[in-house]
mmCIF file of C-alpha atoms in Angstrom:
data_model
loop_
_atom_site.group_PDB
_atom_site.id
_atom_site.type_symbol
_atom_site.label_atom_id
_atom_site.label_comp_id
_atom_site.label_asym_id
_atom_site.label_seq_id
_atom_site.Cartn_x
_atom_site.Cartn_y
_atom_site.Cartn_z
ATOM 1 C CA MET A 1 -10.489 -5.683 -33.681
ATOM 2 C CA SER A 2 -10.820 -4.295 -29.943
ATOM 3 C CA LEU A 3 -8.266 -5.376 -27.480
ATOM 4 C CA VAL A 4 -10.621 -6.050 -24.901
ATOM 5 C CA ALA A 5 -12.223 -9.356 -24.215
ATOM 6 C CA GLU A 6 -15.483 -10.280 -22.378
ATOM 7 C CA TYR A 7 -14.128 -10.820 -18.559
ATOM 8 C CA GLU A 8 -15.584 -12.903 -15.946
ATOM 9 C CA PRO A 9 -14.615 -13.103 -12.267
ATOM 10 C CA GLN A 10 -13.359 -16.497 -11.316
ATOM 11 C CA ASP A 11 -14.605 -18.875 -8.497
ATOM 12 C CA PRO A 12 -13.331 -17.622 -5.083
ATOM 13 C CA ASP A 13 -13.035 -21.550 -4.521
ATOM 14 C CA ASP A 14 -10.108 -21.618 -7.168
ATOM 15 C CA ALA A 15 -8.096 -18.859 -5.237
ATOM 16 C CA GLY A 16 -4.367 -20.068 -5.124
ATOM 17 C CA ASP A 17 -2.907 -17.860 -2.571
ATOM 18 C CA PRO A 18 -2.947 -18.489 1.298
ATOM 19 C CA PRO A 19 -4.673 -15.809 3.285
ATOM 20 C CA VAL A 20 -2.850 -12.572 3.720
ATOM 21 C CA PRO A 21 -1.296 -11.998 7.025
ATOM 22 C CA GLN A 22 -1.699 -9.723 9.882
ATOM 23 C CA LEU A 23 -0.231 -6.342 8.873
ATOM 24 C CA ALA A 24 0.180 -2.946 10.816
ATOM 25 C CA ASN A 25 -2.310 -0.483 9.362
ATOM 26 C CA ARG A 26 -2.569 3.179 9.644
ATOM 27 C CA SER A 27 -5.193 5.734 8.242
ATOM 28 C CA PHE A 28 -5.337 9.578 8.188
ATOM 29 C CA PRO A 29 -7.352 12.080 6.478
ATOM 30 C CA ALA A 30 -5.745 14.011 3.300
ATOM 31 C CA LEU A 31 -7.013 15.610 0.047
ATOM 32 C CA GLY A 32 -10.547 15.049 1.099
ATOM 33 C CA THR A 33 -10.120 11.305 1.261
ATOM 34 C CA MET A 34 -8.690 8.840 3.381
ATOM 35 C CA VAL A 35 -5.300 7.374 3.154
ATOM 36 C CA SER A 36 -4.304 4.143 4.503
ATOM 37 C CA ILE A 37 -0.761 2.663 4.489
ATOM 38 C CA SER A 38 -0.002 -1.030 5.444
ATOM 39 C CA ALA A 39 3.210 -2.718 5.672
ATOM 40 C CA PRO A 40 4.946 -5.827 7.401
ATOM 41 C CA LEU A 41 6.459 -3.950 10.218
ATOM 42 C CA ALA A 42 6.153 -3.502 13.936
ATOM 43 C CA PRO A 43 3.483 -0.913 14.617
ATOM 44 C CA ASP A 44 6.054 1.748 16.025
ATOM 45 C CA GLU A 45 8.326 1.278 12.935
ATOM 46 C CA LEU A 46 5.251 1.834 10.732
ATOM 47 C CA GLU A 47 4.560 4.844 12.988
ATOM 48 C CA ALA A 48 7.483 6.540 11.914
ATOM 49 C CA ALA A 49 7.028 5.794 8.120
ATOM 50 C CA VAL A 50 3.601 7.384 8.400
ATOM 51 C CA GLN A 51 5.087 10.628 10.052
ATOM 52 C CA THR A 52 6.938 10.935 6.687
ATOM 53 C CA MET A 53 3.914 10.024 4.499
ATOM 54 C CA ARG A 54 1.891 12.835 6.367
ATOM 55 C CA ARG A 55 4.435 15.165 5.496
ATOM 56 C CA VAL A 56 3.948 14.599 1.756
ATOM 57 C CA PHE A 57 0.731 14.674 1.889
ATOM 58 C CA ASP A 58 0.681 17.942 3.827
ATOM 59 C CA GLU A 59 3.123 19.314 1.430
ATOM 60 C CA THR A 60 0.547 18.529 -1.529
ATOM 61 C CA GLU A 61 -1.941 20.513 0.193
ATOM 62 C CA SER A 62 0.374 23.570 0.712
ATOM 63 C CA TYR A 63 1.439 23.278 -3.015
ATOM 64 C CA PHE A 64 -1.655 22.664 -4.673
ATOM 65 C CA GLY A 65 -4.560 22.701 -1.988
ATOM 66 C CA VAL A 66 -7.277 25.218 -1.664
ATOM 67 C CA GLY A 67 -5.626 28.564 0.174
ATOM 68 C CA GLY A 68 -2.090 27.038 -0.910
ATOM 69 C CA ARG A 69 0.298 29.093 -2.901
ATOM 70 C CA GLY A 70 -0.256 27.410 -6.069
ATOM 71 C CA SER A 71 -4.003 26.538 -5.233
ATOM 72 C CA VAL A 72 -5.630 24.429 -8.056
ATOM 73 C CA GLU A 73 -8.968 25.933 -6.891
ATOM 74 C CA GLY A 74 -7.559 29.093 -7.535
ATOM 75 C CA LEU A 75 -6.494 28.432 -11.182
ATOM 76 C CA ARG A 76 -9.920 26.454 -11.864
ATOM 77 C CA ARG A 77 -11.706 29.616 -10.735
ATOM 78 C CA GLY A 78 -9.823 32.078 -12.653
ATOM 79 C CA GLU A 79 -8.687 33.744 -9.656
ATOM 80 C CA ILE A 80 -4.858 32.799 -10.312
ATOM 81 C CA GLU A 81 -2.804 32.848 -13.453
ATOM 82 C CA LEU A 82 -0.627 30.067 -14.202
ATOM 83 C CA ARG A 83 2.307 32.070 -14.785
ATOM 84 C CA TYR A 84 2.253 33.628 -11.462
ATOM 85 C CA SER A 85 1.351 30.156 -9.816
ATOM 86 C CA HIS A 86 4.011 28.065 -7.677
ATOM 87 C CA HIS A 87 6.771 26.473 -9.913
ATOM 88 C CA ARG A 88 5.433 23.066 -8.956
ATOM 89 C CA LEU A 89 1.968 24.045 -9.940
ATOM 90 C CA ARG A 90 3.547 24.913 -13.459
ATOM 91 C CA THR A 91 5.333 21.904 -13.470
ATOM 92 C CA LEU A 92 2.482 19.583 -13.024
ATOM 93 C CA TYR A 93 0.613 21.573 -15.894
ATOM 94 C CA GLU A 94 3.641 20.557 -18.222
ATOM 95 C CA GLN A 95 3.128 16.856 -17.165
ATOM 96 C CA ALA A 96 -0.748 17.217 -18.039
ATOM 97 C CA ILE A 97 -0.101 18.561 -21.177
ATOM 98 C CA GLY A 98 2.157 15.470 -22.083
ATOM 99 C CA TRP A 99 -0.805 13.332 -21.034
ATOM 100 C CA ARG A 100 -3.083 15.388 -22.957
ATOM 101 C CA ASN A 101 -0.670 14.879 -25.926
ATOM 102 C CA ALA A 102 -0.398 11.120 -25.155
ATOM 103 C CA THR A 103 -4.081 10.540 -25.028
ATOM 104 C CA GLU A 104 -5.028 12.659 -27.896
ATOM 105 C CA GLY A 105 -7.038 14.899 -25.706
ATOM 106 C CA ALA A 106 -8.899 12.465 -23.928
ATOM 107 C CA PHE A 107 -7.426 13.742 -20.794
ATOM 108 C CA SER A 108 -7.070 17.182 -20.615
ATOM 109 C CA PRO A 109 -5.769 20.033 -17.930
ATOM 110 C CA HIS A 110 -8.455 22.332 -18.954
ATOM 111 C CA THR A 111 -12.167 22.695 -18.273
ATOM 112 C CA PRO A 112 -14.783 22.831 -20.925
ATOM 113 C CA THR A 113 -14.860 26.422 -20.611
ATOM 114 C CA GLY A 114 -11.180 26.828 -20.502
ATOM 115 C CA PRO A 115 -9.672 27.481 -17.501
ATOM 116 C CA VAL A 116 -6.794 25.240 -16.119
ATOM 117 C CA ASP A 117 -7.911 22.464 -14.150
ATOM 118 C CA LEU A 118 -5.217 20.119 -12.745
ATOM 119 C CA ARG A 119 -7.172 18.229 -9.939
ATOM 120 C CA GLY A 120 -6.802 15.205 -11.913
ATOM 121 C CA LEU A 121 -3.063 15.012 -11.310
ATOM 122 C CA VAL A 122 -2.942 16.085 -7.640
ATOM 123 C CA LYS A 123 -3.883 12.998 -5.871
ATOM 124 C CA GLY A 124 -1.690 10.953 -8.110
ATOM 125 C CA TRP A 125 1.365 13.012 -7.521
ATOM 126 C CA ALA A 126 0.983 12.784 -3.934
ATOM 127 C CA ILE A 127 0.638 8.833 -3.862
ATOM 128 C CA ALA A 128 3.575 8.663 -6.037
ATOM 129 C CA HIS A 129 5.734 10.824 -3.626
ATOM 130 C CA ALA A 130 4.561 8.908 -0.723
ATOM 131 C CA GLY A 131 5.988 5.802 -2.203
ATOM 132 C CA GLN A 132 9.189 7.410 -3.106
ATOM 133 C CA ALA A 133 9.392 8.441 0.177
ATOM 134 C CA MET A 134 9.012 4.529 1.854
ATOM 135 C CA MET A 135 11.779 3.626 -0.823
ATOM 136 C CA ASP A 136 13.889 6.610 0.396
ATOM 137 C CA LEU A 137 13.459 5.383 4.029
ATOM 138 C CA GLU A 138 14.566 1.912 2.724
ATOM 139 C CA LEU A 139 11.440 0.256 3.134
ATOM 140 C CA PRO A 140 10.602 -2.402 0.229
ATOM 141 C CA HIS A 141 7.127 -3.573 1.559
ATOM 142 C CA TRP A 142 4.152 -1.529 1.839
ATOM 143 C CA SER A 143 1.175 -0.553 -0.017
ATOM 144 C CA VAL A 144 -0.638 2.933 0.121
ATOM 145 C CA THR A 145 -4.553 3.724 -0.644
ATOM 146 C CA ALA A 146 -5.954 7.046 -1.211
ATOM 147 C CA GLY A 147 -9.488 7.651 -2.517
ATOM 148 C CA GLY A 148 -9.831 4.033 -3.801
ATOM 149 C CA ASP A 149 -6.193 4.185 -5.914
ATOM 150 C CA VAL A 150 -3.682 1.742 -4.744
ATOM 151 C CA LEU A 151 0.017 1.942 -4.987
ATOM 152 C CA CYS A 152 2.091 -0.711 -3.568
ATOM 153 C CA SER A 153 5.648 -2.308 -3.331
ATOM 154 C CA GLY A 154 7.095 -5.781 -2.492
ATOM 155 C CA SER A 155 4.889 -8.006 -0.402
ATOM 156 C CA PRO A 156 2.915 -8.221 2.409
ATOM 157 C CA PHE A 157 4.489 -11.386 3.517
ATOM 158 C CA PRO A 158 8.173 -10.753 2.502
ATOM 159 C CA ALA A 159 9.943 -14.400 1.459
ATOM 160 C CA GLU A 160 13.423 -15.048 0.126
ATOM 161 C CA PRO A 161 14.027 -15.683 -3.508
ATOM 162 C CA THR A 162 14.008 -19.106 -4.744
ATOM 163 C CA GLY A 163 15.940 -20.357 -7.911
ATOM 164 C CA SER A 164 16.389 -17.993 -10.786
ATOM 165 C CA ASP A 165 12.762 -16.462 -10.942
ATOM 166 C CA PRO A 166 13.132 -12.575 -9.979
ATOM 167 C CA PHE A 167 9.000 -12.727 -9.483
ATOM 168 C CA TYR A 168 8.543 -14.363 -5.664
ATOM 169 C CA GLY A 169 6.705 -13.582 -2.691
ATOM 170 C CA ARG A 170 2.844 -13.363 -2.088
ATOM 171 C CA HIS A 171 1.146 -10.305 -3.773
ATOM 172 C CA TRP A 172 -0.672 -7.611 -2.274
ATOM 173 C CA ARG A 173 -4.759 -7.945 -3.164
ATOM 174 C CA ALA A 174 -6.724 -4.894 -4.071
ATOM 175 C CA GLY A 175 -10.518 -5.131 -4.510
ATOM 176 C CA ILE A 176 -12.208 -3.094 -7.525
ATOM 177 C CA THR A 177 -15.969 -2.569 -6.147
ATOM 178 C CA ASP A 178 -18.869 -3.369 -8.098
ATOM 179 C CA PRO A 179 -20.573 0.123 -9.406
ATOM 180 C CA PHE A 180 -23.919 -1.380 -8.784
ATOM 181 C CA ASP A 181 -23.265 -2.803 -5.183
ATOM 182 C CA THR A 182 -20.514 -1.260 -3.176
ATOM 183 C CA ASP A 183 -20.780 -4.007 -0.864
ATOM 184 C CA ALA A 184 -19.488 -6.396 -3.378
ATOM 185 C CA LEU A 185 -16.464 -6.873 -5.937
ATOM 186 C CA VAL A 186 -16.093 -7.394 -9.935
ATOM 187 C CA ALA A 187 -12.277 -8.033 -9.170
ATOM 188 C CA ASP A 188 -9.672 -9.007 -6.840
ATOM 189 C CA VAL A 189 -6.286 -8.003 -8.484
ATOM 190 C CA PRO A 190 -3.050 -9.510 -7.445
ATOM 191 C CA LEU A 191 -0.365 -6.224 -7.176
ATOM 192 C CA ALA A 192 3.666 -6.587 -6.824
ATOM 193 C CA GLY A 193 5.058 -9.211 -4.749
ATOM 194 C CA THR A 194 8.543 -8.934 -5.248
ATOM 195 C CA PRO A 195 10.800 -6.150 -3.671
ATOM 196 C CA GLY A 196 11.526 -3.512 -6.256
ATOM 197 C CA PHE A 197 8.841 -3.886 -8.179
ATOM 198 C CA THR A 198 5.939 -1.450 -7.644
ATOM 199 C CA ALA A 199 2.376 -1.982 -9.036
ATOM 200 C CA ALA A 200 -0.461 0.758 -9.248
ATOM 201 C CA LEU A 201 -4.409 0.267 -9.646
ATOM 202 C CA ALA A 202 -6.438 3.021 -10.172
ATOM 203 C CA THR A 203 -10.505 3.424 -10.886
ATOM 204 C CA SER A 204 -12.694 6.055 -12.321
ATOM 205 C CA SER A 205 -16.345 6.304 -12.252
ATOM 206 C CA GLY A 206 -18.855 7.827 -14.587
ATOM 207 C CA HIS A 207 -21.581 7.580 -11.956
ATOM 208 C CA GLY A 208 -23.696 10.583 -12.145
ATOM 209 C CA TYR A 209 -22.875 11.396 -16.066
ATOM 210 C CA GLY A 210 -26.012 9.483 -17.434
ATOM 211 C CA ARG A 211 -24.324 7.589 -20.725
ATOM 212 C CA SER A 212 -22.162 10.558 -21.542
ATOM 213 C CA ASN A 213 -19.076 8.168 -20.998
ATOM 214 C CA ALA A 214 -18.834 5.067 -22.833
ATOM 215 C CA TYR A 215 -18.134 3.082 -19.460
ATOM 216 C CA LEU A 216 -19.880 3.125 -16.116
ATOM 217 C CA GLN A 217 -16.330 2.379 -14.616
ATOM 218 C CA VAL A 218 -12.823 1.995 -15.617
ATOM 219 C CA SER A 219 -10.051 0.131 -13.745
ATOM 220 C CA VAL A 220 -6.424 0.557 -14.958
ATOM 221 C CA LEU A 221 -3.294 -1.651 -13.713
ATOM 222 C CA ALA A 222 0.129 0.085 -14.291
ATOM 223 C CA GLU A 223 3.395 0.208 -12.907
ATOM 224 C CA ASP A 224 3.038 3.789 -11.512
ATOM 225 C CA ILE A 225 -0.002 5.413 -9.990
ATOM 226 C CA VAL A 226 -0.012 8.550 -12.125
ATOM 227 C CA THR A 227 -0.244 6.571 -15.046
ATOM 228 C CA ALA A 228 -2.826 4.411 -13.644
ATOM 229 C CA ASP A 229 -5.041 7.441 -12.369
ATOM 230 C CA VAL A 230 -4.623 9.532 -15.475
ATOM 231 C CA LEU A 231 -5.712 6.860 -17.931
ATOM 232 C CA SER A 232 -8.368 5.622 -15.922
ATOM 233 C CA LYS A 233 -9.734 8.893 -16.471
ATOM 234 C CA ALA A 234 -8.806 9.160 -19.973
ATOM 235 C CA ILE A 235 -10.569 6.067 -20.916
ATOM 236 C CA LEU A 236 -13.690 6.682 -19.254
ATOM 237 C CA ALA A 237 -13.652 10.286 -21.221
ATOM 238 C CA GLY A 238 -12.364 8.664 -24.664
ATOM 239 C CA GLY A 239 -14.212 5.276 -24.846
ATOM 240 C CA PRO A 240 -13.063 2.237 -26.873
ATOM 241 C CA ALA A 241 -10.211 4.280 -28.911
ATOM 242 C CA THR A 242 -8.562 5.466 -26.073
ATOM 243 C CA LEU A 243 -8.725 2.228 -24.205
ATOM 244 C CA ASP A 244 -6.967 0.460 -26.968
ATOM 245 C CA ALA A 245 -4.337 2.952 -27.586
ATOM 246 C CA ALA A 246 -3.314 2.705 -24.077
ATOM 247 C CA VAL A 247 -3.153 -1.036 -23.981
ATOM 248 C CA ARG A 248 -1.367 -1.225 -27.043
ATOM 249 C CA GLU A 249 1.208 1.872 -26.774
ATOM 250 C CA LEU A 250 1.428 2.651 -22.920
ATOM 251 C CA GLY A 251 1.374 -1.007 -21.814
ATOM 252 C CA VAL A 252 -1.474 -0.983 -19.202
ATOM 253 C CA GLU A 253 -4.306 -3.433 -18.237
ATOM 254 C CA VAL A 254 -7.529 -2.356 -18.164
ATOM 255 C CA LEU A 255 -11.101 -3.602 -16.862
ATOM 256 C CA VAL A 256 -14.078 -1.756 -17.888
ATOM 257 C CA CYS A 257 -17.514 -1.921 -16.549
ATOM 258 C CA GLY A 258 -20.214 -1.108 -19.078
ATOM 259 C CA HIS A 259 -23.559 0.822 -18.384
ATOM 260 C CA ASP A 260 -25.247 -2.805 -18.535
ATOM 261 C CA GLY A 261 -22.842 -4.347 -16.019
ATOM 262 C CA ASP A 262 -21.028 -6.350 -18.428
ATOM 263 C CA LEU A 263 -17.456 -6.415 -17.817
ATOM 264 C CA HIS A 264 -14.283 -6.334 -20.140
ATOM 265 C CA ALA A 265 -10.762 -6.946 -19.744
ATOM 266 C CA SER A 266 -7.438 -6.347 -22.064
ATOM 267 C CA PRO A 267 -5.766 -9.423 -22.688
ATOM 268 C CA GLY A 268 -3.233 -9.257 -19.848
ATOM 269 C CA TRP A 269 -5.575 -8.494 -17.229
ATOM 270 C CA PRO A 270 -4.651 -10.654 -14.295
ATOM 271 C CA LEU A 271 -7.235 -13.215 -14.017
ATOM 272 C CA HIS A 272 -7.947 -13.891 -10.268
ATOM 273 C CA PRO A 273 -11.026 -14.769 -8.184
ATOM 274 C CA ALA A 274 -12.976 -12.124 -6.154
ATOM 275 C CA ALA A 275 -12.362 -13.101 -2.600
#
């Protein structure tokens, strides 16, 4: 029996959370997309954190970007041999092989014709290291978004713990866009909420590939962004068998949209209204 059940977004009038308070926000271009950072900080404090994050994404461009010492594009085009590439690129390849094994080949670090292709890991790598940079700065409350993928920690509205419940504070909220209507959401997902707890949400789309993929869109909720990002791609490619294995063995939650527009969610997917 499949681990996914039919999913219906709830009525927005049923929302229990109060509105998210005003946050300090910054955005900048990197890796061919826009990176956005939000945190309940004074604007000048956030600006200092953003400079650290910029360095993370600049280093990612240097390590893995076009023209870098370890260019993923050079590998994909066959212009660079993996054994002569930067050690960080070789480490990334080892991680990709691990994911290929974990997904039984649904995620692959190679193109269909054979060359190494690590583009599917670079963005997640950068977001993960940006999040670690925030932790190193001892900033427990923040959200980082890049190309639609989200990693967050703590709460947009920090609160003191009450009682013995380790989970407290208001959640971050991430919307998942309707693949048939970019002005609408199919889900509004609560993330993190407590200092020391991170949450990640990644969405992959099969638009432009006809019905060669089992699903039109896959969103994965996990504790870390690399897991969420990789598995959203793997489930899109591998279909129901990969989805069931990911939920059962890797502890993630999944929301998929079929080519007919039907939504299906894993049992632990957080039911929350689309605001």
